[in-house]
Each structure stands twice: as C-alpha cells, then as structure tokens.
XYZ file of N, CA, C and O in Angstrom:
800
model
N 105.632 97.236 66.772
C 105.871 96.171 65.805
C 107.212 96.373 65.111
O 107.950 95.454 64.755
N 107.403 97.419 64.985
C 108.804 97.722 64.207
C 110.124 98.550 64.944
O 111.078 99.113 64.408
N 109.690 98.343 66.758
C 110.732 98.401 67.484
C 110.989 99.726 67.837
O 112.049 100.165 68.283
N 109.358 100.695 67.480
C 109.854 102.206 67.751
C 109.980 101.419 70.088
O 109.959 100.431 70.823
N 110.104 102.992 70.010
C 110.882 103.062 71.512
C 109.351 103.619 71.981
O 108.562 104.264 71.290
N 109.172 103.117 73.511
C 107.925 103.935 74.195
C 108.550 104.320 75.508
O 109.318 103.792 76.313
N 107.689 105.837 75.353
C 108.013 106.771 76.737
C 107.005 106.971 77.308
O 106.050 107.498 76.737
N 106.965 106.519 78.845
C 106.012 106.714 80.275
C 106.063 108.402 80.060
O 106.975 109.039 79.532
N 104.736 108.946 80.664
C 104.922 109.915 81.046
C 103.792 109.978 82.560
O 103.178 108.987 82.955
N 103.733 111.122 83.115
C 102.852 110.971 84.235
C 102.269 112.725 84.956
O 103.198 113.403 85.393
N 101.389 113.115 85.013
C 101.095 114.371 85.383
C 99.990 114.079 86.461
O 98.943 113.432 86.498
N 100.922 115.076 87.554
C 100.662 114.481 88.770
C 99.956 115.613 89.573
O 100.879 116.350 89.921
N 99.066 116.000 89.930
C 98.513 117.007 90.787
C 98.436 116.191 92.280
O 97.941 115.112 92.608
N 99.289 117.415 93.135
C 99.232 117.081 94.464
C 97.828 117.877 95.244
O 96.977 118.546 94.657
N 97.893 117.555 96.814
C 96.514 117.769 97.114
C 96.301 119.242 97.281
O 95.300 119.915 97.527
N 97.531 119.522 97.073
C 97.520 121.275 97.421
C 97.444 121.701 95.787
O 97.578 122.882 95.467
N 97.275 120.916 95.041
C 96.932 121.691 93.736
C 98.409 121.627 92.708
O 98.538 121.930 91.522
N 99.184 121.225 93.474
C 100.597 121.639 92.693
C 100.671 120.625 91.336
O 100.162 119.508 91.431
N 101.113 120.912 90.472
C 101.122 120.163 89.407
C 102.566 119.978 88.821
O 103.381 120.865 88.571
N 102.716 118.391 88.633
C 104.013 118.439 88.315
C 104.051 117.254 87.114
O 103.422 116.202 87.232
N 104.944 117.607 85.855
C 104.618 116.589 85.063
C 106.134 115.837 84.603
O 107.029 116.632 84.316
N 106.468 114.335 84.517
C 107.393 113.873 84.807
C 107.538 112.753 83.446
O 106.799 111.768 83.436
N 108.577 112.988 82.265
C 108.260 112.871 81.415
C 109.591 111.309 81.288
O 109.664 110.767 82.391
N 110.190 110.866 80.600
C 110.582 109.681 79.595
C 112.366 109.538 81.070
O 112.687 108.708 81.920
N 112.759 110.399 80.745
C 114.462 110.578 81.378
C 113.934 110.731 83.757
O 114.534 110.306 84.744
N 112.845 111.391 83.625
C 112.428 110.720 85.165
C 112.383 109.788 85.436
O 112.974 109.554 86.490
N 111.788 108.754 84.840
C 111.761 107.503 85.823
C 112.958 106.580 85.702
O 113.562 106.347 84.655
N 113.204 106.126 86.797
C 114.044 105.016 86.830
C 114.081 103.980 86.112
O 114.564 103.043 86.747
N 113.743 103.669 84.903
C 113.265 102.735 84.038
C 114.405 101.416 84.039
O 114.047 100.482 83.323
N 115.017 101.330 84.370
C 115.861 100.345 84.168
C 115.378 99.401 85.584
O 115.974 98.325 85.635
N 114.634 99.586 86.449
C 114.654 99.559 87.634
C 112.667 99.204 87.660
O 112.010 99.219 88.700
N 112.249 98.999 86.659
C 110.615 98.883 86.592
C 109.968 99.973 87.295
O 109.261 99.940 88.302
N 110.470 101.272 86.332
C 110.120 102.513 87.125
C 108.411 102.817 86.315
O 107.586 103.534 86.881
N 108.252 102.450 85.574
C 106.743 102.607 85.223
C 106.165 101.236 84.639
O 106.670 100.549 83.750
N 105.060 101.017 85.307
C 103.960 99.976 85.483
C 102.941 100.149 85.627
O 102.638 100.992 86.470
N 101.796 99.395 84.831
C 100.428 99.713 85.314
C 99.788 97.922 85.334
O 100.394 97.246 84.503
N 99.058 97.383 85.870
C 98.735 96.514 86.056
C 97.067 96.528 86.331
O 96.645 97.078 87.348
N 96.246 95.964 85.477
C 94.928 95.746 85.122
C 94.698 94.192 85.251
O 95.655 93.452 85.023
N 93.514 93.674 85.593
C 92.930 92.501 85.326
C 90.972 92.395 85.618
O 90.229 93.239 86.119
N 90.718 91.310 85.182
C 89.360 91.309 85.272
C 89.298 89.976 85.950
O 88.145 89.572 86.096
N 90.156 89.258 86.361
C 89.636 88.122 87.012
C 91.097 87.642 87.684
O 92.167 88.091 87.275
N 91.022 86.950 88.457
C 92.504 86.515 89.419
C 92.867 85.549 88.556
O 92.304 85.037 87.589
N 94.334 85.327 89.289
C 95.381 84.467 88.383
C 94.805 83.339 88.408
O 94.628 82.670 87.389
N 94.344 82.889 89.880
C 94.220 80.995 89.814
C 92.753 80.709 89.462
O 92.338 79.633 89.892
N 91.618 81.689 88.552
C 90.645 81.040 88.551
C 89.691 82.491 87.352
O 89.889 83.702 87.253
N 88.734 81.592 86.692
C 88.146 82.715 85.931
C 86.454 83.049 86.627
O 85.400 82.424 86.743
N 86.874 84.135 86.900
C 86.005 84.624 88.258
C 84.448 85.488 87.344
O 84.801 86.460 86.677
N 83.306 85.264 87.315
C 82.268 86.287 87.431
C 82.099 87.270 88.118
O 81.962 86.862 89.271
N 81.988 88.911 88.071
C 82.255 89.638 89.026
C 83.086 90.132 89.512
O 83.118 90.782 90.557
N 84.004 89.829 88.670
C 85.722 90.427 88.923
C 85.418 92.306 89.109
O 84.981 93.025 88.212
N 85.715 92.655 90.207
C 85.791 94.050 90.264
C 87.313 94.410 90.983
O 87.466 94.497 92.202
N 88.415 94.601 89.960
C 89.448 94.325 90.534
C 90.166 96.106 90.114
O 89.944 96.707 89.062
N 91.133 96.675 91.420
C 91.333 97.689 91.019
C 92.472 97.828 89.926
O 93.024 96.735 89.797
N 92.949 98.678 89.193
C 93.977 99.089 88.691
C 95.206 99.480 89.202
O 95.108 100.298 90.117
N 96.410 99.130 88.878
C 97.918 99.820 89.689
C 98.403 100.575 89.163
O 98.261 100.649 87.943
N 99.151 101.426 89.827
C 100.602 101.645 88.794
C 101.250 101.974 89.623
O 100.830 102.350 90.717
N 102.521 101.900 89.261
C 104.017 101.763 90.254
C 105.029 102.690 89.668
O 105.804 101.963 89.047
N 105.346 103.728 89.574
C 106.355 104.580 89.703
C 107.344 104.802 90.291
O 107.128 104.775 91.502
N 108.766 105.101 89.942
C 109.850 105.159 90.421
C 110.345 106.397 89.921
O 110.495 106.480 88.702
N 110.590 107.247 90.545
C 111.177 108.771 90.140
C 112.747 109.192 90.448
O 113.202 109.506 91.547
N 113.225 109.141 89.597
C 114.611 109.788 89.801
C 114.629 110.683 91.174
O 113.746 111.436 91.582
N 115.276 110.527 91.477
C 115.247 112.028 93.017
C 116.812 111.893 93.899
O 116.997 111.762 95.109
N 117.910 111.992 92.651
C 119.606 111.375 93.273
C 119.701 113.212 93.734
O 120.557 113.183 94.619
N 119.336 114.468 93.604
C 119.505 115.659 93.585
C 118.331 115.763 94.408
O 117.928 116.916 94.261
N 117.443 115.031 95.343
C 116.757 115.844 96.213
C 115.814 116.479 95.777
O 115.018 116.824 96.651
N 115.541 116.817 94.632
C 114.993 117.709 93.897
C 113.129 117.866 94.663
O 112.388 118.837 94.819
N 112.974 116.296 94.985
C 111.403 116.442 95.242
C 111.127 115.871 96.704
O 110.171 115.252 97.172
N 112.061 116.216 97.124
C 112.068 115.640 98.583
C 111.244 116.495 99.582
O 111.001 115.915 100.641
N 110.663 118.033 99.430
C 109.632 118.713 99.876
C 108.700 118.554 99.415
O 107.967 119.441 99.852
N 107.869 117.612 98.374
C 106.998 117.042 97.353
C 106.142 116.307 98.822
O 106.735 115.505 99.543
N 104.775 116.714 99.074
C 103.478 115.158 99.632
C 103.190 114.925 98.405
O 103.080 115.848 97.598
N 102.968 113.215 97.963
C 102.476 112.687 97.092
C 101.634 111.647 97.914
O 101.372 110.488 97.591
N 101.286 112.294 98.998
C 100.127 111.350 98.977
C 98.447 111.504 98.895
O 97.838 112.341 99.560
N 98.047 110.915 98.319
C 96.462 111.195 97.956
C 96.814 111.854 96.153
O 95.875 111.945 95.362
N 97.987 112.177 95.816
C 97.910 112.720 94.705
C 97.463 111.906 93.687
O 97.635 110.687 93.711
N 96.723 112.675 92.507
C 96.031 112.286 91.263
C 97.595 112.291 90.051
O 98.519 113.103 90.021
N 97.368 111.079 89.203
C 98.365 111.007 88.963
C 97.575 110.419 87.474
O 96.841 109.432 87.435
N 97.888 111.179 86.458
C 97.160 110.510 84.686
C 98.738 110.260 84.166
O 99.760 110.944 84.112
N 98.290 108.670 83.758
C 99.142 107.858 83.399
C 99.202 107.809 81.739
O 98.213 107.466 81.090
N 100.764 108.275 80.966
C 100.097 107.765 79.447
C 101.719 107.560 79.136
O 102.779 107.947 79.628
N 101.317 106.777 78.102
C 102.734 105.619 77.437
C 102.908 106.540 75.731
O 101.939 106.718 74.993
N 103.957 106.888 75.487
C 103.990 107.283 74.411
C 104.846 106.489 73.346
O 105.593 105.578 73.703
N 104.694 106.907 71.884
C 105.559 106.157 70.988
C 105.865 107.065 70.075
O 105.241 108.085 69.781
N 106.928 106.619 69.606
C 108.182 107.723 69.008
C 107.837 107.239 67.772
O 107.876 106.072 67.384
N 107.381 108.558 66.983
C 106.831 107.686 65.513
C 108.021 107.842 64.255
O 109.206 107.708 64.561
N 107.684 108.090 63.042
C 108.975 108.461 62.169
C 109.033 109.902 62.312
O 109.873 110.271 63.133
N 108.483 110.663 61.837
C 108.578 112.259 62.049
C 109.297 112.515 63.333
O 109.546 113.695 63.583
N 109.635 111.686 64.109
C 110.012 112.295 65.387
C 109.500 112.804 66.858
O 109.991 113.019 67.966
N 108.133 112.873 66.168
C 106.984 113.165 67.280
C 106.849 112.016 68.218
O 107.238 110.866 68.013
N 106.242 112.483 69.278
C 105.828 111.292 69.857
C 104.275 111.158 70.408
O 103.813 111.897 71.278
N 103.662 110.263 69.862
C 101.863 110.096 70.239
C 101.826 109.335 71.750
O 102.320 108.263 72.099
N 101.201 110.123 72.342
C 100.685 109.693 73.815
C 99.381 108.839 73.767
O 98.620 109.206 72.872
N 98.984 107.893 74.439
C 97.953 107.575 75.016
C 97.727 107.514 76.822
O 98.575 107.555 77.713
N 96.284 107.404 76.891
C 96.320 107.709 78.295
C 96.316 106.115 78.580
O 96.256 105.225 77.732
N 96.382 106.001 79.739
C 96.640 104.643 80.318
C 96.306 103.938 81.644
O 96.633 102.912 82.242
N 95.223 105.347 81.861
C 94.320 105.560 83.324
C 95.134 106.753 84.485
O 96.288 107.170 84.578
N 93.655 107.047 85.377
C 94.274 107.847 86.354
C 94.109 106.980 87.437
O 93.232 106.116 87.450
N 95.035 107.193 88.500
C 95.322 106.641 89.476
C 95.504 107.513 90.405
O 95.752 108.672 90.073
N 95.416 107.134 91.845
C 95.540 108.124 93.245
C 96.738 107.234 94.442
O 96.779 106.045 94.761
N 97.374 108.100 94.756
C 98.765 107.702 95.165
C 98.182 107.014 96.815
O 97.634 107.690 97.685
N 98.465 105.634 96.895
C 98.409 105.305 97.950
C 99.654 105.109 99.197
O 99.459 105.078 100.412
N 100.557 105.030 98.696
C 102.047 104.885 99.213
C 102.511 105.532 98.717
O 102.173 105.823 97.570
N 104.054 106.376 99.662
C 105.040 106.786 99.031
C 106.127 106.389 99.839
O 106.084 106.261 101.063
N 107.263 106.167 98.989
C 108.443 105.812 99.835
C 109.905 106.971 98.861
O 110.137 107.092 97.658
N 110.480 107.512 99.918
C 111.347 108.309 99.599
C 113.051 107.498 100.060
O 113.456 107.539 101.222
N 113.718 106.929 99.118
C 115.151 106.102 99.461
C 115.784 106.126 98.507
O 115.234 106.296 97.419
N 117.181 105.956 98.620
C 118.185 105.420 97.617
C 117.968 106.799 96.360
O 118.325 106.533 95.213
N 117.546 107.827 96.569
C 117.943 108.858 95.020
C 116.452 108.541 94.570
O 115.988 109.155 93.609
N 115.711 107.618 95.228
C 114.593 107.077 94.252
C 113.304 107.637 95.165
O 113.353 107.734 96.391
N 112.165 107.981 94.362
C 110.914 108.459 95.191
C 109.586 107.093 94.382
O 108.919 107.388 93.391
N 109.494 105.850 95.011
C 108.684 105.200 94.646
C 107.355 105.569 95.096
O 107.203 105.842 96.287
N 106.230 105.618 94.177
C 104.513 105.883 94.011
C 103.591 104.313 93.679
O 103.308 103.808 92.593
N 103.411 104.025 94.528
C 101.918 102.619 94.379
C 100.658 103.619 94.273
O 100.523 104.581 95.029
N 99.901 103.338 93.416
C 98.387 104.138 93.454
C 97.420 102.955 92.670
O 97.753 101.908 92.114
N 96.285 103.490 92.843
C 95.228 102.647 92.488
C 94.215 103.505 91.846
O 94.091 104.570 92.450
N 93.348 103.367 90.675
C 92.339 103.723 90.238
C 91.204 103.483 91.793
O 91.201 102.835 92.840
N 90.355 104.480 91.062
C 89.031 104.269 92.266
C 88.254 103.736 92.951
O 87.462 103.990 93.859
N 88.821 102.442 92.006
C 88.111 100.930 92.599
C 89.046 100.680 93.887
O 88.589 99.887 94.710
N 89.949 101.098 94.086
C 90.731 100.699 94.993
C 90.164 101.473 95.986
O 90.496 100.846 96.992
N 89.486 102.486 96.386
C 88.922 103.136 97.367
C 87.258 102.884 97.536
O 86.614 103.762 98.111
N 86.768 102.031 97.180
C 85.006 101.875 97.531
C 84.937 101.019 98.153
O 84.421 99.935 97.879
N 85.692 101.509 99.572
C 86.037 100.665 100.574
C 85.156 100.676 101.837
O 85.459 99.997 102.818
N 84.067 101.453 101.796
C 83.714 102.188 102.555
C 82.131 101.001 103.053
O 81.865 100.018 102.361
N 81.599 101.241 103.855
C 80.218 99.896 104.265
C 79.327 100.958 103.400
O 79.368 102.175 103.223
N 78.451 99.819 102.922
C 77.355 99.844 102.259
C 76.382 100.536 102.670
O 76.207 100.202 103.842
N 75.675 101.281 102.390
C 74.516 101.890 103.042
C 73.040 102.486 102.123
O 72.003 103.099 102.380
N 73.607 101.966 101.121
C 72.620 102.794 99.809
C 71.222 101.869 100.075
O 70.970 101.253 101.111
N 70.433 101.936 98.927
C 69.083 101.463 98.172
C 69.404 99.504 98.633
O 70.476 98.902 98.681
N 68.196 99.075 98.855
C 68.140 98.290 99.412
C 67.072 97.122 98.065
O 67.094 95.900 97.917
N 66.474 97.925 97.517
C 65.860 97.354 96.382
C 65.923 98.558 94.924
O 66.104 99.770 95.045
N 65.712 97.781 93.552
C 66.185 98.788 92.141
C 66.562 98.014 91.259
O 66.584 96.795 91.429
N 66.940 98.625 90.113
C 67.253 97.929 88.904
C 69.044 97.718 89.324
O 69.678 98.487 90.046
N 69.657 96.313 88.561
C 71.425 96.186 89.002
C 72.038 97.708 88.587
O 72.864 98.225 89.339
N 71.569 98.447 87.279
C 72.328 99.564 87.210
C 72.103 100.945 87.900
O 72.784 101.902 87.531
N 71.096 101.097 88.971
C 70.434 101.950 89.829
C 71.555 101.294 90.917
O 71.444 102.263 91.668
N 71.947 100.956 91.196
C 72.844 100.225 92.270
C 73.916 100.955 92.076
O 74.061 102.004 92.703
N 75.070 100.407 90.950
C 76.150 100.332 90.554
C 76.403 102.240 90.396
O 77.338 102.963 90.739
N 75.322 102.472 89.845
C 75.425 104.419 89.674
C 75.117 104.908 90.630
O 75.600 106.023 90.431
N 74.615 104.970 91.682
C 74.545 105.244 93.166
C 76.007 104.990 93.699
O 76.581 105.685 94.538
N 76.425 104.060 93.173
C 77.736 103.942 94.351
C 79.003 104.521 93.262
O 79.981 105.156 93.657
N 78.795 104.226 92.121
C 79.759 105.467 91.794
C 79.740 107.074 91.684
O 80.689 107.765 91.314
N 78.717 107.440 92.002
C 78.510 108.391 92.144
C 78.788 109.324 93.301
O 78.727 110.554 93.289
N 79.152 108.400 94.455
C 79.288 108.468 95.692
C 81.233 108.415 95.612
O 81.968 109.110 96.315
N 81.502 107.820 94.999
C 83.356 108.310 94.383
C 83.583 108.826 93.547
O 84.752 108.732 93.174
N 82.523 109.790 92.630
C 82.680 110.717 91.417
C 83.341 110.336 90.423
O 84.195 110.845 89.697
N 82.717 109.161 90.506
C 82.777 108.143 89.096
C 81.966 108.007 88.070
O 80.965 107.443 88.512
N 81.813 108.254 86.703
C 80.673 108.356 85.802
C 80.403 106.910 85.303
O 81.439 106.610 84.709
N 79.409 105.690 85.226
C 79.298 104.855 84.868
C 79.327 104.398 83.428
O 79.582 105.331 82.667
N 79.188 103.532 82.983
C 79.001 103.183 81.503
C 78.263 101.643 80.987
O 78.923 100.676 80.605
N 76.924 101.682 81.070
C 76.491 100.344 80.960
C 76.216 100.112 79.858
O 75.169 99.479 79.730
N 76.903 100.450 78.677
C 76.516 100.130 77.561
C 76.930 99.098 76.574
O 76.836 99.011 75.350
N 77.402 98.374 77.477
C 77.930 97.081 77.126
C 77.865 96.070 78.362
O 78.593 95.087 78.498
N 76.911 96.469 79.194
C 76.310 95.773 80.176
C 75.338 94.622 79.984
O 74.378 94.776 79.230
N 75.538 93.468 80.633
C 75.108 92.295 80.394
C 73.926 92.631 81.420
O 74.263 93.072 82.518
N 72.249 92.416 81.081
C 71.300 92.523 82.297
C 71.178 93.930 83.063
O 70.913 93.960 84.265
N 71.387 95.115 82.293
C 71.412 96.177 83.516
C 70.153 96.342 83.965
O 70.352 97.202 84.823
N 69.241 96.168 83.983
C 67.762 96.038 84.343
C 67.153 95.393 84.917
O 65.941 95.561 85.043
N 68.085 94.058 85.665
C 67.891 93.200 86.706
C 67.289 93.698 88.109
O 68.153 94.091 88.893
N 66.179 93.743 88.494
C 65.461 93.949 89.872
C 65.915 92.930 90.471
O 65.582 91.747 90.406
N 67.247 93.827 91.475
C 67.969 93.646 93.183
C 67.215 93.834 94.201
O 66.559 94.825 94.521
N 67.335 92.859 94.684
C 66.657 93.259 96.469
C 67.295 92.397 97.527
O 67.286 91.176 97.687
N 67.967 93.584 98.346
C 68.897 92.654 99.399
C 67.996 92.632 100.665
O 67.131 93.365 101.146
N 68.468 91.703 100.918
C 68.485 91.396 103.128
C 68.314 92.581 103.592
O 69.086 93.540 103.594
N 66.820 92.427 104.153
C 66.550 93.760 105.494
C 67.777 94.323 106.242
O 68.107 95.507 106.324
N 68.323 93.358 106.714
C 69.501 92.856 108.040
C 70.841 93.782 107.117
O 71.198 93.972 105.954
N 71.244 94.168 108.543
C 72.740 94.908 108.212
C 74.044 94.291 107.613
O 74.816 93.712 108.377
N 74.239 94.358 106.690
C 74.667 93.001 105.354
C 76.187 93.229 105.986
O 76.896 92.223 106.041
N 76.797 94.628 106.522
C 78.088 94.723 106.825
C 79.313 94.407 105.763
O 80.468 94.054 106.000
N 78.526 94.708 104.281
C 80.087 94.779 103.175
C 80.388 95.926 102.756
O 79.721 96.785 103.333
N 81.207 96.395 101.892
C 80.998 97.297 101.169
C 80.733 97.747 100.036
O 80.558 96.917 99.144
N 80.638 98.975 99.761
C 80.029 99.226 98.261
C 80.729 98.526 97.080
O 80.239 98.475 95.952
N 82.256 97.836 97.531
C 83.133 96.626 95.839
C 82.192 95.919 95.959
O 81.465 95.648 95.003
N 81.941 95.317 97.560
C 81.397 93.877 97.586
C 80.411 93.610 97.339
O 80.150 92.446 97.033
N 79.067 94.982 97.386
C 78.263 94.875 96.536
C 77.925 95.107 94.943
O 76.955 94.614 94.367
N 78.898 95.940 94.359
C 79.073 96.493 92.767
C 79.089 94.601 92.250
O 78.202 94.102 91.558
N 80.337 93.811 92.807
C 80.877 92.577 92.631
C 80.088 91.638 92.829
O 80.087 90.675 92.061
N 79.185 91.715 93.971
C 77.889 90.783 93.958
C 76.320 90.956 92.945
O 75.409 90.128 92.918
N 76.379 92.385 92.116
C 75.520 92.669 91.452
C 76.043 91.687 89.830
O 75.610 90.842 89.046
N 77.264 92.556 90.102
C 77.880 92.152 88.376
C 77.709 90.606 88.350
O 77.154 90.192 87.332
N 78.093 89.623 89.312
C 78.131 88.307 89.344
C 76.425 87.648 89.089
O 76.243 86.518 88.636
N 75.548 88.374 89.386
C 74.151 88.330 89.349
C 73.487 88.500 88.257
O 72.396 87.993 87.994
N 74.402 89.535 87.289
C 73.779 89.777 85.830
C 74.901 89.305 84.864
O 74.769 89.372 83.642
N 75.954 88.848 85.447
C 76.648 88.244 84.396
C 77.900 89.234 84.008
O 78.002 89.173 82.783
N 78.491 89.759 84.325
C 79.500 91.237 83.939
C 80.933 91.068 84.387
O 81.134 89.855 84.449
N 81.715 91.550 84.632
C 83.224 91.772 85.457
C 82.646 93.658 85.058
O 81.924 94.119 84.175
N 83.340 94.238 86.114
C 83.574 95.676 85.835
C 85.131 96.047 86.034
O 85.923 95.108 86.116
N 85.526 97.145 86.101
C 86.569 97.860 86.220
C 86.602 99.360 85.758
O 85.589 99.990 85.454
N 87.559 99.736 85.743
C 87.716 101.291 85.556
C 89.086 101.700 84.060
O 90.263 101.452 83.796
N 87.641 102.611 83.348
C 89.034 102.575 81.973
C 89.814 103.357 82.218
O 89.910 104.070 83.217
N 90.613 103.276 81.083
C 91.480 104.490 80.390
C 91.051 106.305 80.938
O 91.822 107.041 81.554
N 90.203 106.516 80.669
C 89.195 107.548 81.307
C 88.528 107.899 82.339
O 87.758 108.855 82.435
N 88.900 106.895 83.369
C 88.344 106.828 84.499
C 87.253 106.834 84.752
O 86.992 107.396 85.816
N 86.115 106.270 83.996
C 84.742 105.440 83.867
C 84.751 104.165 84.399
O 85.476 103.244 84.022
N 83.883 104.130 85.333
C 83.050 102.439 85.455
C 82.525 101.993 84.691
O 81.360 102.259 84.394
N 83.439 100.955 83.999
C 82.330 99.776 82.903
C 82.224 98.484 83.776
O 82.706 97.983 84.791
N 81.184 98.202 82.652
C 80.014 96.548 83.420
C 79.928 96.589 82.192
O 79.436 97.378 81.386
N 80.801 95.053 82.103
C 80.792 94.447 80.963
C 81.078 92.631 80.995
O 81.408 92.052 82.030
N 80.922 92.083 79.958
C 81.210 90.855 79.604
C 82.530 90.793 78.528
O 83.066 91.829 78.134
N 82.964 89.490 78.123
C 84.016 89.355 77.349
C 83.206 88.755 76.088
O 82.303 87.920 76.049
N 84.164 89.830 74.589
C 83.480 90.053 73.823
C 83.766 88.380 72.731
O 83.135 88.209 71.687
C-alpha cells in the first residue's frame, strides 16, 4: 500500500537432496522471472468443481554458468514473496510448493515451470468404488502425500457410488466430479494441503 518493494525468494531441493536457495538479485525479474498463478475456475466460464493446478515460473540468472551441472527436474521448490518493512527487515510469506516440471537452460537464463500436486493426479482411477465424498477425496490424496482439509467443505458426507464398469479417468477427474456433486472447487494451499471448499 505504501510502495514498500517485494522480494521472490525460492528454496529448491533437488532429487538428489541438494538444496539450493535463490533469493531477490537471482531471478531475472525484469524478464517475469517469478510467477505463481492460481485459479478456481477457468477464464471463459464459472465452473463447479474447479480442481485446477497451481504454477510458478522461474527464471534464474545463470550468465556465469554457475548452475549449469544443476538437474532441476522433479525438484521441490517452496515458493515465498517477501516485503521490505521499515526496520529494514524483510517478512516472507510462503506462496506454495511446487515440483519442477520443465527445465530449459538458454541465453544466461535457467527457466523452471512447476506445478503444485494437483498437477500430478494424473494417474487412472482405481480406488473405492462406493463411501462418503470425503472418504474419496482422502484416499486419493493420500496416494500423492497430500494431507486433506474438509473443514470448510460443502457436503463432505455425501454417499458416492460409481459405475461397476471401468470408468477409465483419473483420480483429478474423479476428486472434480465429487466436488461438483457436493458443491466445492478444491485446490492446493499455501501449505500444500487439499482444500474442498465453496466461495465465502
């Protein structure tokens, strides 16, 4: 409100464990070097059931090579935006974790696309076939080591029962066909929790 300055930061564990943390003067910022992009429903329409993943887009300085022996892929990457207060300090918030789906190494620049976990429950369906909507939804996050949160869940107590027959979707398309059934959008916070929720 009063024009302090905000700094990206990003701490990144690769799959080998390496940890690297990349603070305000890394990213390419002039260049839309840090982004995160959230929604609960698509642009052209207001959707029930929105189970839409999270982004973020990184751009890393790299004119010195510096991280050019770096895999970033599959890496875990906690996202937080800071603000420069009067004392000088600067307060972080988190801003979600994300897992590196692309990497592109060009131009001095090391660009990162990743997605929260919703972006990976990509997998065919195979769970419980009848249950309550939130016996569903915690089965399948549980299955991406995701902790749920229905406490602002519209209907979690709705008795589901699908088609005998091999339905052939996957576990979004069913989380997304539950939530649309009890009334919800979900997504993934700050904390990397599954909420099922409505708009307040």
């Amino acid at each position: 409100y009063s024009g302090s300055k905000l700094f990206a930061r990003a701490e990144i564990t690769l799959a080998d464990n390496t940890k690297l943390t990349f603070e305000k003067d890394d990213f390419a910022m002039g260049a839309n070097g840090f982004s995160v992009n959230k929604s609960s429903s698509s642009t052209s329409s207001f959707d029930v059931g929105g189970v839409f993943a999270g982004q973020l887009n990184i751009k890393l300085i790299n004119y010195d090579g510096q991280l050019d022996n770096y895999d970033f892929d599959g890496a875990q990457i906690k996202a937080e935006v800071g603000l420069s207060k009067n004392d000088g300090t600067v307060e972080f918030v988190r801003f979600g974790t994300f897992y590196v789906d692309t990497q592109d190494f060009s131009g001095g620049i090391v660009s990162l696309t990743a997605f929260d976990k919703i972006g990976y429950m990509n997998e065919k369906y195979s769970g419980r076939k009848s249950g309550r909507a939130s016996e569903f939804i915690y089965d399948i996050c549980g299955k991406y080591g995701v902790i749920p949160n229905f406490s602002k869940m519209n209907n979690p107590n709705s008795e589901i029962e699908l088609a005998d027959s091999d339905l052939g979707y996957t576990d979004r398309d069913i989380i997304s066909y539950i939530l649309q059934i009890t009334g919800n959008y979900g997504f993934v916070d700050d904390l990397g929790n599954f909420v099922a929720r409505w708009y307040d």
